[in-house]
PDB file of C-alpha atoms in Angstrom:
ATOM      1  CA  UNK A1351     -33.514 -13.883  10.732  1.00  0.00           C
ATOM      2  CA  UNK A1352     -31.256 -14.418  13.685  1.00  0.00           C
ATOM      3  CA  UNK A1353     -30.143 -10.677  14.049  1.00  0.00           C
ATOM      4  CA  UNK A1354     -33.557  -9.212  13.641  1.00  0.00           C
ATOM      5  CA  UNK A1355     -34.814 -11.619  16.456  1.00  0.00           C
ATOM      6  CA  UNK A1356     -31.978 -10.644  18.716  1.00  0.00           C
ATOM      7  CA  UNK A1357     -32.477  -6.959  18.180  1.00  0.00           C
ATOM      8  CA  UNK A1358     -36.286  -7.490  18.549  1.00  0.00           C
ATOM      9  CA  UNK A1359     -35.656  -9.015  22.107  1.00  0.00           C
ATOM     10  CA  UNK A1360     -33.153  -6.235  22.933  1.00  0.00           C
ATOM     11  CA  UNK A1361     -35.740  -3.623  21.981  1.00  0.00           C
ATOM     12  CA  UNK A1362     -38.185  -5.329  24.352  1.00  0.00           C
ATOM     13  CA  UNK A1363     -35.793  -5.511  27.263  1.00  0.00           C
ATOM     14  CA  UNK A1364     -35.096  -1.730  26.699  1.00  0.00           C
ATOM     15  CA  UNK A1365     -38.808  -0.917  26.815  1.00  0.00           C
ATOM     16  CA  UNK A1366     -39.433  -2.991  29.923  1.00  0.00           C
ATOM     17  CA  UNK A1367     -36.710  -1.346  31.948  1.00  0.00           C
ATOM     18  CA  UNK A1368     -37.384   2.188  30.504  1.00  0.00           C
ATOM     19  CA  UNK A1369     -41.183   1.775  31.196  1.00  0.00           C
ATOM     20  CA  UNK A1370     -40.582   0.997  34.828  1.00  0.00           C
ATOM     21  CA  UNK A1371     -38.315   3.955  35.482  1.00  0.00           C
ATOM     22  CA  UNK A1372     -40.410   6.278  33.291  1.00  0.00           C
ATOM     23  CA  UNK A1373     -43.398   5.699  35.574  1.00  0.00           C
ATOM     24  CA  UNK A1374     -41.331   6.151  38.763  1.00  0.00           C
ATOM     25  CA  UNK A1375     -40.210   9.659  37.589  1.00  0.00           C
ATOM     26  CA  UNK A1376     -43.470  10.597  36.174  1.00  0.00           C
ATOM     27  CA  UNK A1377     -45.090  10.082  39.502  1.00  0.00           C
ATOM     28  CA  UNK A1378     -42.378  12.038  41.262  1.00  0.00           C
ATOM     29  CA  UNK A1379     -42.961  14.979  38.882  1.00  0.00           C
ATOM     30  CA  UNK A1380     -46.740  14.683  39.348  1.00  0.00           C
ATOM     31  CA  UNK A1381     -46.274  14.771  43.153  1.00  0.00           C
ATOM     32  CA  UNK A1382     -44.061  17.864  42.985  1.00  0.00           C
ATOM     33  CA  UNK A1383     -46.589  19.678  40.830  1.00  0.00           C
ATOM     34  CA  UNK A1384     -49.733  18.453  42.708  1.00  0.00           C
ATOM     35  CA  UNK A1385     -51.088  16.772  39.628  1.00  0.00           C
ATOM     36  CA  UNK A1386     -53.714  13.906  39.632  1.00  0.00           C
ATOM     37  CA  UNK A1387     -52.814  10.422  38.324  1.00  0.00           C
ATOM     38  CA  UNK A1388     -54.951  10.726  35.280  1.00  0.00           C
ATOM     39  CA  UNK A1389     -53.655  14.212  34.460  1.00  0.00           C
ATOM     40  CA  UNK A1390     -49.997  13.216  34.449  1.00  0.00           C
ATOM     41  CA  UNK A1391     -50.883  10.076  32.585  1.00  0.00           C
ATOM     42  CA  UNK A1392     -52.643  12.127  29.839  1.00  0.00           C
ATOM     43  CA  UNK A1393     -49.896  14.546  29.432  1.00  0.00           C
ATOM     44  CA  UNK A1394     -46.309  13.859  30.526  1.00  0.00           C
ATOM     45  CA  UNK A1395     -46.402  10.072  30.237  1.00  0.00           C
ATOM     46  CA  UNK A1396     -48.626   9.786  26.983  1.00  0.00           C
ATOM     47  CA  UNK A1397     -46.431  12.279  25.114  1.00  0.00           C
ATOM     48  CA  UNK A1398     -43.319  10.353  26.004  1.00  0.00           C
ATOM     49  CA  UNK A1399     -44.793   6.950  25.084  1.00  0.00           C
ATOM     50  CA  UNK A1400     -46.275   8.271  21.775  1.00  0.00           C
ATOM     51  CA  UNK A1401     -42.902   9.256  20.398  1.00  0.00           C
ATOM     52  CA  UNK A1402     -42.344   5.963  18.717  1.00  0.00           C
ATOM     53  CA  UNK A1403     -45.640   6.275  16.655  1.00  0.00           C
ATOM     54  CA  UNK A1404     -44.727   9.926  15.670  1.00  0.00           C
ATOM     55  CA  UNK A1405     -41.382   8.635  14.284  1.00  0.00           C
ATOM     56  CA  UNK A1406     -42.633   5.684  12.543  1.00  0.00           C
ATOM     57  CA  UNK A1407     -45.573   7.567  10.859  1.00  0.00           C
ATOM     58  CA  UNK A1408     -43.475  10.581   9.832  1.00  0.00           C
ATOM     59  CA  UNK A1409     -40.832   8.228   8.297  1.00  0.00           C
ATOM     60  CA  UNK A1410     -43.515   6.196   6.607  1.00  0.00           C
ATOM     61  CA  UNK A1411     -45.154   9.249   5.166  1.00  0.00           C
ATOM     62  CA  UNK A1412     -41.946  10.637   3.719  1.00  0.00           C
ATOM     63  CA  UNK A1413     -41.106   7.217   2.216  1.00  0.00           C
ATOM     64  CA  UNK A1414     -44.611   7.158   0.535  1.00  0.00           C
ATOM     65  CA  UNK A1415     -46.077   4.421   2.828  1.00  0.00           C
ATOM     66  CA  UNK A1416     -49.383   6.032   3.737  1.00  0.00           C
ATOM     67  CA  UNK A1417     -50.812   2.664   4.707  1.00  0.00           C
ATOM     68  CA  UNK A1418     -48.239   2.310   7.526  1.00  0.00           C
ATOM     69  CA  UNK A1419     -48.734   6.021   8.600  1.00  0.00           C
ATOM     70  CA  UNK A1420     -52.499   5.868   9.157  1.00  0.00           C
ATOM     71  CA  UNK A1421     -52.480   2.181   9.931  1.00  0.00           C
ATOM     72  CA  UNK A1422     -50.030   2.738  12.776  1.00  0.00           C
ATOM     73  CA  UNK A1423     -52.035   5.588  14.133  1.00  0.00           C
ATOM     74  CA  UNK A1424     -55.421   3.811  14.206  1.00  0.00           C
ATOM     75  CA  UNK A1425     -53.910   0.490  14.921  1.00  0.00           C
ATOM     76  CA  UNK A1426     -52.198   1.964  18.009  1.00  0.00           C
ATOM     77  CA  UNK A1427     -55.467   3.504  19.236  1.00  0.00           C
ATOM     78  CA  UNK A1428     -57.193   0.200  18.882  1.00  0.00           C
ATOM     79  CA  UNK A1429     -54.261  -1.698  20.583  1.00  0.00           C
ATOM     80  CA  UNK A1430     -54.072   0.930  23.455  1.00  0.00           C
ATOM     81  CA  UNK A1431     -57.784   0.823  24.135  1.00  0.00           C
ATOM     82  CA  UNK A1432     -58.801  -2.734  23.453  1.00  0.00           C
ATOM     83  CA  UNK A1433     -55.663  -4.600  24.472  1.00  0.00           C
ATOM     84  CA  UNK A1434     -53.795  -2.328  26.986  1.00  0.00           C
ATOM     85  CA  UNK A1435     -56.826  -0.600  28.688  1.00  0.00           C
ATOM     86  CA  UNK A1436     -58.589  -4.044  28.410  1.00  0.00           C
ATOM     87  CA  UNK A1437     -55.799  -5.770  30.499  1.00  0.00           C
ATOM     88  CA  UNK A1438     -55.853  -2.810  32.924  1.00  0.00           C
ATOM     89  CA  UNK A1439     -59.495  -2.855  33.597  1.00  0.00           C
ATOM     90  CA  UNK A1440     -59.706  -6.743  33.778  1.00  0.00           C
ATOM     91  CA  UNK A1441     -56.806  -6.804  36.347  1.00  0.00           C
ATOM     92  CA  UNK A1442     -57.748  -3.684  38.487  1.00  0.00           C
ATOM     93  CA  UNK A1443     -60.736  -1.599  37.370  1.00  0.00           C
ATOM     94  CA  UNK A1444     -60.130   2.163  37.698  1.00  0.00           C
ATOM     95  CA  UNK A1445     -61.973   4.172  40.184  1.00  0.00           C
ATOM     96  CA  UNK A1446     -62.176   7.905  41.240  1.00  0.00           C
ATOM     97  CA  UNK A1447     -61.151   9.501  37.947  1.00  0.00           C
ATOM     98  CA  UNK A1448     -60.537  13.266  37.416  1.00  0.00           C
ATOM     99  CA  UNK A1449     -63.852  13.990  35.768  1.00  0.00           C
ATOM    100  CA  UNK A1450     -62.843  17.331  34.224  1.00  0.00           C
ATOM    101  CA  UNK A1451     -59.598  16.157  32.558  1.00  0.00           C
ATOM    102  CA  UNK A1452     -61.279  12.795  31.622  1.00  0.00           C
ATOM    103  CA  UNK A1453     -64.165  14.708  29.787  1.00  0.00           C
ATOM    104  CA  UNK A1454     -61.728  17.011  28.129  1.00  0.00           C
ATOM    105  CA  UNK A1455     -59.610  14.258  26.720  1.00  0.00           C
ATOM    106  CA  UNK A1456     -62.469  11.977  25.607  1.00  0.00           C
ATOM    107  CA  UNK A1457     -64.515  14.822  24.098  1.00  0.00           C
ATOM    108  CA  UNK A1458     -61.574  15.988  21.946  1.00  0.00           C
ATOM    109  CA  UNK A1459     -60.812  12.444  20.837  1.00  0.00           C
ATOM    110  CA  UNK A1460     -64.279  11.948  19.406  1.00  0.00           C
ATOM    111  CA  UNK A1461     -64.358  15.491  17.886  1.00  0.00           C
ATOM    112  CA  UNK A1462     -61.179  14.843  15.928  1.00  0.00           C
ATOM    113  CA  UNK A1463     -62.059  11.217  15.097  1.00  0.00           C
ATOM    114  CA  UNK A1464     -65.343  12.392  13.549  1.00  0.00           C
ATOM    115  CA  UNK A1465     -63.430  15.191  11.784  1.00  0.00           C
ATOM    116  CA  UNK A1466     -60.926  12.858  10.349  1.00  0.00           C
ATOM    117  CA  UNK A1467     -63.427  10.283   9.311  1.00  0.00           C
ATOM    118  CA  UNK A1468     -65.389  12.970   7.360  1.00  0.00           C
ATOM    119  CA  UNK A1469     -62.190  14.306   5.664  1.00  0.00           C
ATOM    120  CA  UNK A1470     -61.098  10.774   4.668  1.00  0.00           C
ATOM    121  CA  UNK A1471     -64.531   9.789   3.510  1.00  0.00           C
ATOM    122  CA  UNK A1472     -65.089  12.765   1.309  1.00  0.00           C
ATOM    123  CA  UNK A1473     -61.461  13.447   0.020  1.00  0.00           C
ATOM    124  CA  UNK A1474     -59.927   9.926   0.155  1.00  0.00           C
ATOM    125  CA  UNK A1475     -56.789  11.410   2.064  1.00  0.00           C
ATOM    126  CA  UNK A1476     -55.405  13.828   4.550  1.00  0.00           C
ATOM    127  CA  UNK A1477     -54.195  17.195   3.235  1.00  0.00           C
ATOM    128  CA  UNK A1478     -51.648  19.590   4.619  1.00  0.00           C
ATOM    129  CA  UNK A1479     -54.543  21.805   5.845  1.00  0.00           C
ATOM    130  CA  UNK A1480     -55.991  18.756   7.831  1.00  0.00           C
ATOM    131  CA  UNK A1481     -52.538  18.365   9.383  1.00  0.00           C
ATOM    132  CA  UNK A1482     -52.319  21.991  10.385  1.00  0.00           C
ATOM    133  CA  UNK A1483     -55.770  21.813  11.989  1.00  0.00           C
ATOM    134  CA  UNK A1484     -54.665  18.662  13.892  1.00  0.00           C
ATOM    135  CA  UNK A1485     -51.539  20.371  15.193  1.00  0.00           C
ATOM    136  CA  UNK A1486     -53.664  23.419  16.201  1.00  0.00           C
ATOM    137  CA  UNK A1487     -55.782  20.898  18.103  1.00  0.00           C
ATOM    138  CA  UNK A1488     -52.683  19.729  20.017  1.00  0.00           C
ATOM    139  CA  UNK A1489     -52.040  23.242  21.075  1.00  0.00           C
ATOM    140  CA  UNK A1490     -55.586  23.506  22.330  1.00  0.00           C
ATOM    141  CA  UNK A1491     -55.399  20.123  24.070  1.00  0.00           C
ATOM    142  CA  UNK A1492     -52.264  21.117  25.870  1.00  0.00           C
ATOM    143  CA  UNK A1493     -53.484  24.670  26.816  1.00  0.00           C
ATOM    144  CA  UNK A1494     -56.625  23.032  28.263  1.00  0.00           C
ATOM    145  CA  UNK A1495     -54.770  20.612  30.423  1.00  0.00           C
ATOM    146  CA  UNK A1496     -52.473  23.461  31.664  1.00  0.00           C
ATOM    147  CA  UNK A1497     -55.574  25.273  32.684  1.00  0.00           C
ATOM    148  CA  UNK A1498     -57.120  22.308  34.345  1.00  0.00           C
ATOM    149  CA  UNK A1499     -53.902  21.656  36.337  1.00  0.00           C
ATOM    150  CA  UNK A1500     -53.671  25.467  37.251  1.00  0.00           C
ATOM    151  CA  UNK A1501     -57.285  25.562  38.406  1.00  0.00           C
ATOM    152  CA  UNK A1502     -56.649  22.854  40.994  1.00  0.00           C
ATOM    153  CA  UNK A1503     -59.579  20.845  39.696  1.00  0.00           C
ATOM    154  CA  UNK A1504     -57.811  17.480  40.147  1.00  0.00           C
ATOM    155  CA  UNK A1505     -59.763  15.380  42.472  1.00  0.00           C
ATOM    156  CA  UNK A1506     -56.781  13.942  44.215  1.00  0.00           C
ATOM    157  CA  UNK A1507     -53.046  14.399  43.930  1.00  0.00           C
ATOM    158  CA  UNK A1508     -50.748  11.490  43.809  1.00  0.00           C
ATOM    159  CA  UNK A1509     -49.816  10.027  47.126  1.00  0.00           C
ATOM    160  CA  UNK A1510     -47.215   7.481  48.059  1.00  0.00           C
ATOM    161  CA  UNK A1511     -46.650   5.680  51.337  1.00  0.00           C
ATOM    162  CA  UNK A1512     -42.869   6.309  51.177  1.00  0.00           C
ATOM    163  CA  UNK A1513     -41.289   9.743  50.773  1.00  0.00           C
ATOM    164  CA  UNK A1514     -39.112  10.404  47.730  1.00  0.00           C
ATOM    165  CA  UNK A1515     -36.694  13.366  48.015  1.00  0.00           C
ATOM    166  CA  UNK A1516     -35.562  13.343  44.412  1.00  0.00           C
ATOM    167  CA  UNK A1517     -35.396  17.076  43.322  1.00  0.00           C
ATOM    168  CA  UNK A1518     -37.793  18.072  40.544  1.00  0.00           C
ATOM    169  CA  UNK A1519     -35.022  19.054  37.881  1.00  0.00           C
ATOM    170  CA  UNK A1520     -33.455  15.587  38.395  1.00  0.00           C
ATOM    171  CA  UNK A1521     -36.803  13.843  37.978  1.00  0.00           C
ATOM    172  CA  UNK A1522     -37.470  15.855  34.784  1.00  0.00           C
ATOM    173  CA  UNK A1523     -34.094  14.902  33.343  1.00  0.00           C
ATOM    174  CA  UNK A1524     -34.601  11.165  34.184  1.00  0.00           C
ATOM    175  CA  UNK A1525     -38.058  11.355  32.555  1.00  0.00           C
ATOM    176  CA  UNK A1526     -36.598  12.649  29.340  1.00  0.00           C
ATOM    177  CA  UNK A1527     -33.833  10.151  29.422  1.00  0.00           C
ATOM    178  CA  UNK A1528     -36.146   7.212  29.878  1.00  0.00           C
ATOM    179  CA  UNK A1529     -38.522   8.558  27.244  1.00  0.00           C
ATOM    180  CA  UNK A1530     -35.668   8.437  24.931  1.00  0.00           C
ATOM    181  CA  UNK A1531     -34.891   4.815  25.980  1.00  0.00           C
ATOM    182  CA  UNK A1532     -38.610   3.995  25.265  1.00  0.00           C
ATOM    183  CA  UNK A1533     -38.110   5.543  21.921  1.00  0.00           C
ATOM    184  CA  UNK A1534     -34.997   3.524  20.945  1.00  0.00           C
ATOM    185  CA  UNK A1535     -36.480   0.286  22.321  1.00  0.00           C
ATOM    186  CA  UNK A1536     -39.687   0.761  20.269  1.00  0.00           C
ATOM    187  CA  UNK A1537     -37.669   1.580  17.099  1.00  0.00           C
ATOM    188  CA  UNK A1538     -35.692  -1.677  17.442  1.00  0.00           C
ATOM    189  CA  UNK A1539     -38.963  -3.560  17.904  1.00  0.00           C
ATOM    190  CA  UNK A1540     -40.688  -2.013  14.978  1.00  0.00           C
ATOM    191  CA  UNK A1541     -37.813  -2.174  12.457  1.00  0.00           C
ATOM    192  CA  UNK A1542     -36.934  -5.816  13.266  1.00  0.00           C
ATOM    193  CA  UNK A1543     -40.571  -6.846  13.851  1.00  0.00           C
ATOM    194  CA  UNK A1544     -41.358  -5.570  10.325  1.00  0.00           C
ATOM    195  CA  UNK A1545     -38.479  -7.505   8.781  1.00  0.00           C
ATOM    196  CA  UNK A1546     -39.710 -10.628  10.532  1.00  0.00           C
ATOM    197  CA  UNK A1547     -43.287 -10.068   9.462  1.00  0.00           C
ATOM    198  CA  UNK A1548     -42.294  -9.315   5.778  1.00  0.00           C
ATOM    199  CA  UNK A1549     -40.419 -12.541   5.656  1.00  0.00           C
ATOM    200  CA  UNK A1550     -43.680 -14.267   6.542  1.00  0.00           C
ATOM    201  CA  UNK A1551     -45.486 -12.471   3.597  1.00  0.00           C
ATOM    202  CA  UNK A1552     -47.786 -10.206   5.702  1.00  0.00           C
ATOM    203  CA  UNK A1553     -49.340  -7.235   3.695  1.00  0.00           C
ATOM    204  CA  UNK A1554     -48.163  -3.634   4.623  1.00  0.00           C
ATOM    205  CA  UNK A1555     -51.561  -2.455   6.083  1.00  0.00           C
ATOM    206  CA  UNK A1556     -51.759  -5.604   8.218  1.00  0.00           C
ATOM    207  CA  UNK A1557     -48.271  -5.101   9.352  1.00  0.00           C
ATOM    208  CA  UNK A1558     -49.134  -1.414  10.347  1.00  0.00           C
ATOM    209  CA  UNK A1559     -52.316  -2.155  12.299  1.00  0.00           C
ATOM    210  CA  UNK A1560     -50.926  -5.196  14.026  1.00  0.00           C
ATOM    211  CA  UNK A1561     -47.076  -5.735  14.341  1.00  0.00           C
ATOM    212  CA  UNK A1562     -46.140  -2.042  14.132  1.00  0.00           C
ATOM    213  CA  UNK A1563     -49.146  -0.773  16.092  1.00  0.00           C
ATOM    214  CA  UNK A1564     -48.393  -3.370  18.774  1.00  0.00           C
ATOM    215  CA  UNK A1565     -44.690  -2.478  18.685  1.00  0.00           C
ATOM    216  CA  UNK A1566     -45.095   1.214  19.016  1.00  0.00           C
ATOM    217  CA  UNK A1567     -47.720   0.652  21.740  1.00  0.00           C
ATOM    218  CA  UNK A1568     -45.404  -1.439  23.849  1.00  0.00           C
ATOM    219  CA  UNK A1569     -44.372   1.684  25.800  1.00  0.00           C
ATOM    220  CA  UNK A1570     -47.997   2.281  26.754  1.00  0.00           C
ATOM    221  CA  UNK A1571     -48.450  -1.462  27.626  1.00  0.00           C
ATOM    222  CA  UNK A1572     -45.273  -1.545  29.798  1.00  0.00           C
ATOM    223  CA  UNK A1573     -46.163   1.852  31.428  1.00  0.00           C
ATOM    224  CA  UNK A1574     -49.779   0.671  32.145  1.00  0.00           C
ATOM    225  CA  UNK A1575     -48.739  -2.741  33.586  1.00  0.00           C
ATOM    226  CA  UNK A1576     -45.941  -1.050  35.661  1.00  0.00           C
ATOM    227  CA  UNK A1577     -48.572   1.473  36.933  1.00  0.00           C
ATOM    228  CA  UNK A1578     -50.958  -1.351  37.941  1.00  0.00           C
ATOM    229  CA  UNK A1579     -48.143  -3.104  39.822  1.00  0.00           C
ATOM    230  CA  UNK A1580     -47.121   0.113  41.618  1.00  0.00           C
ATOM    231  CA  UNK A1581     -50.718   0.869  42.511  1.00  0.00           C
ATOM    232  CA  UNK A1582     -51.339   3.859  40.081  1.00  0.00           C
ATOM    233  CA  UNK A1583     -54.090   2.397  37.964  1.00  0.00           C
ATOM    234  CA  UNK A1584     -55.484   5.840  36.936  1.00  0.00           C
ATOM    235  CA  UNK A1585     -52.057   6.775  35.646  1.00  0.00           C
ATOM    236  CA  UNK A1586     -52.153   3.952  33.170  1.00  0.00           C
ATOM    237  CA  UNK A1587     -55.794   4.848  32.011  1.00  0.00           C
ATOM    238  CA  UNK A1588     -54.761   8.543  31.619  1.00  0.00           C
ATOM    239  CA  UNK A1589     -51.709   7.438  29.568  1.00  0.00           C
ATOM    240  CA  UNK A1590     -53.947   5.411  27.266  1.00  0.00           C
ATOM    241  CA  UNK A1591     -56.551   8.260  26.851  1.00  0.00           C
ATOM    242  CA  UNK A1592     -53.803  10.768  26.180  1.00  0.00           C
ATOM    243  CA  UNK A1593     -51.856   8.548  23.802  1.00  0.00           C
ATOM    244  CA  UNK A1594     -55.046   7.804  21.830  1.00  0.00           C
ATOM    245  CA  UNK A1595     -55.716  11.596  21.257  1.00  0.00           C
ATOM    246  CA  UNK A1596     -51.957  12.298  20.422  1.00  0.00           C
ATOM    247  CA  UNK A1597     -52.164   9.496  17.778  1.00  0.00           C
ATOM    248  CA  UNK A1598     -54.735  11.608  15.884  1.00  0.00           C
ATOM    249  CA  UNK A1599     -53.220  15.109  16.610  1.00  0.00           C
ATOM    250  CA  UNK A1600     -49.385  14.229  16.218  1.00  0.00           C
ATOM    251  CA  UNK A1601     -49.045  10.819  14.568  1.00  0.00           C
ATOM    252  CA  UNK A1602     -51.316  11.864  11.754  1.00  0.00           C
ATOM    253  CA  UNK A1603     -50.902  15.635  12.062  1.00  0.00           C
ATOM    254  CA  UNK A1604     -47.170  15.887  11.754  1.00  0.00           C
ATOM    255  CA  UNK A1605     -46.657  13.728   8.533  1.00  0.00           C
ATOM    256  CA  UNK A1606     -49.711  15.157   6.938  1.00  0.00           C
ATOM    257  CA  UNK A1607     -48.458  18.628   7.526  1.00  0.00           C
ATOM    258  CA  UNK A1608     -45.120  17.783   5.888  1.00  0.00           C
ATOM    259  CA  UNK A1609     -46.818  16.064   3.026  1.00  0.00           C
ATOM    260  CA  UNK A1610     -50.487  15.300   2.413  1.00  0.00           C
ATOM    261  CA  UNK A1611     -51.283  11.611   1.522  1.00  0.00           C
ATOM    262  CA  UNK A1612     -54.037   9.302   0.440  1.00  0.00           C
ATOM    263  CA  UNK A1613     -55.678   7.006   2.961  1.00  0.00           C
ATOM    264  CA  UNK A1614     -56.576   3.349   2.391  1.00  0.00           C
ATOM    265  CA  UNK A1615     -60.374   2.928   2.225  1.00  0.00           C
ATOM    266  CA  UNK A1616     -60.187  -0.051   4.589  1.00  0.00           C
ATOM    267  CA  UNK A1617     -58.658   2.261   7.159  1.00  0.00           C
ATOM    268  CA  UNK A1618     -61.452   4.754   6.681  1.00  0.00           C
ATOM    269  CA  UNK A1619     -64.354   2.156   6.879  1.00  0.00           C
ATOM    270  CA  UNK A1620     -62.760  -0.384   9.189  1.00  0.00           C
ATOM    271  CA  UNK A1621     -60.041   0.971  11.427  1.00  0.00           C
ATOM    272  CA  UNK A1622     -61.567   4.402  12.181  1.00  0.00           C
ATOM    273  CA  UNK A1623     -65.046   2.992  13.234  1.00  0.00           C
ATOM    274  CA  UNK A1624     -63.352   0.276  15.292  1.00  0.00           C
ATOM    275  CA  UNK A1625     -61.090   2.896  17.082  1.00  0.00           C
ATOM    276  CA  UNK A1626     -64.145   4.875  17.995  1.00  0.00           C
ATOM    277  CA  UNK A1627     -66.207   1.816  19.061  1.00  0.00           C
ATOM    278  CA  UNK A1628     -63.531   0.550  21.527  1.00  0.00           C
ATOM    279  CA  UNK A1629     -63.236   4.002  23.029  1.00  0.00           C
ATOM    280  CA  UNK A1630     -66.937   4.017  23.596  1.00  0.00           C
ATOM    281  CA  UNK A1631     -66.821   0.641  25.362  1.00  0.00           C
ATOM    282  CA  UNK A1632     -63.863   1.989  27.536  1.00  0.00           C
ATOM    283  CA  UNK A1633     -65.277   5.419  28.405  1.00  0.00           C
ATOM    284  CA  UNK A1634     -69.053   5.179  28.662  1.00  0.00           C
ATOM    285  CA  UNK A1635     -68.976   3.291  32.072  1.00  0.00           C
ATOM    286  CA  UNK A1636     -66.850   6.097  33.533  1.00  0.00           C
ATOM    287  CA  UNK A1637     -69.396   8.666  32.570  1.00  0.00           C
ATOM    288  CA  UNK A1638     -72.321   6.611  33.777  1.00  0.00           C
ATOM    289  CA  UNK A1639     -70.872   4.903  36.818  1.00  0.00           C
ATOM    290  CA  UNK A1640     -67.565   6.743  37.319  1.00  0.00           C
ATOM    291  CA  UNK A1641     -65.642   3.517  37.447  1.00  0.00           C
ATOM    292  CA  UNK A1642     -64.411   0.686  35.259  1.00  0.00           C
ATOM    293  CA  UNK A1643     -65.446  -3.029  35.339  1.00  0.00           C
ATOM    294  CA  UNK A1644     -63.652  -6.369  34.784  1.00  0.00           C
ATOM    295  CA  UNK A1645     -66.370  -7.330  32.237  1.00  0.00           C
ATOM    296  CA  UNK A1646     -65.546  -4.204  30.346  1.00  0.00           C
ATOM    297  CA  UNK A1647     -61.954  -5.242  30.143  1.00  0.00           C
ATOM    298  CA  UNK A1648     -62.921  -8.767  28.887  1.00  0.00           C
ATOM    299  CA  UNK A1649     -65.163  -7.272  26.224  1.00  0.00           C
ATOM    300  CA  UNK A1650     -62.236  -5.093  25.044  1.00  0.00           C
ATOM    301  CA  UNK A1651     -59.815  -8.043  24.912  1.00  0.00           C
ATOM    302  CA  UNK A1652     -62.260 -10.085  22.875  1.00  0.00           C
ATOM    303  CA  UNK A1653     -62.821  -7.211  20.404  1.00  0.00           C
ATOM    304  CA  UNK A1654     -59.059  -6.845  19.924  1.00  0.00           C
ATOM    305  CA  UNK A1655     -58.718 -10.608  19.385  1.00  0.00           C
ATOM    306  CA  UNK A1656     -61.529 -10.489  16.815  1.00  0.00           C
ATOM    307  CA  UNK A1657     -60.003  -7.364  15.098  1.00  0.00           C
ATOM    308  CA  UNK A1658     -56.641  -9.103  14.717  1.00  0.00           C
ATOM    309  CA  UNK A1659     -58.133 -12.276  13.316  1.00  0.00           C
ATOM    310  CA  UNK A1660     -60.207 -10.176  10.765  1.00  0.00           C
ATOM    311  CA  UNK A1661     -57.151  -8.157   9.747  1.00  0.00           C
ATOM    312  CA  UNK A1662     -55.180 -11.240   8.873  1.00  0.00           C
ATOM    313  CA  UNK A1663     -58.121 -12.997   7.208  1.00  0.00           C
TER     314      UNK A1663
END
């Protein structure tokens, strides 16, 4: 057990350092392109931090571990929303969101969540056709954000007290480099965290929705915490929203396109409804009052704690 523990800690260190630098370069890119915090969080940052989930789920599907594939996707959504966004809103509630990009992201999330729930309910799995539809949804999602960015609808572009003269090409290269670092760090965490969990006799689905979901969501957690420290709270919120949608479109879409698979009934009737419920708790206050609340963050954290306890019981 000593080597897995050491590699687990190494993965955590890589993610912590990579997350800090990833946010720095994402902000530089956003400033150069005149993008809002929530816009860059939902596109550039969320794609980079969702890479671990994509790899884990694709590998799991190819190995015939459907429970890990779907459990990782929905578990990550619940972790991103209830734990990560919960911490974010509890510490520093978000204000002044980009309404158009926020509505676009949240609307697509619920559209595809309902679609996947219906498919899983009536067929008991996810087919190649479903995967193709999800990947087509990713193209639509990306095109929509490009249009939003091009229309100049962002309510406010990123501003920083100090000037940063890093050239855009350099910032983009560094963004890719630290995305890879996040990917490697999360892989170390997942592989060795799974070994540790299996030695404790934890079932595969529970490993997926807790240990693996938390491990692959650590890039989002570190990115969100780093964003809070650096004063970019909305970037962290955008990262969570974008990562949640990409968990549906890519983390489920890619492996199901390669090879359709059956879905655990507990995933359909427990994980999917919980993922939609926590997203409602997170997003409704922004539609009604255009801001987040500390009480909202506390509620999300309590839901996550209850979900984890239920999963193990």
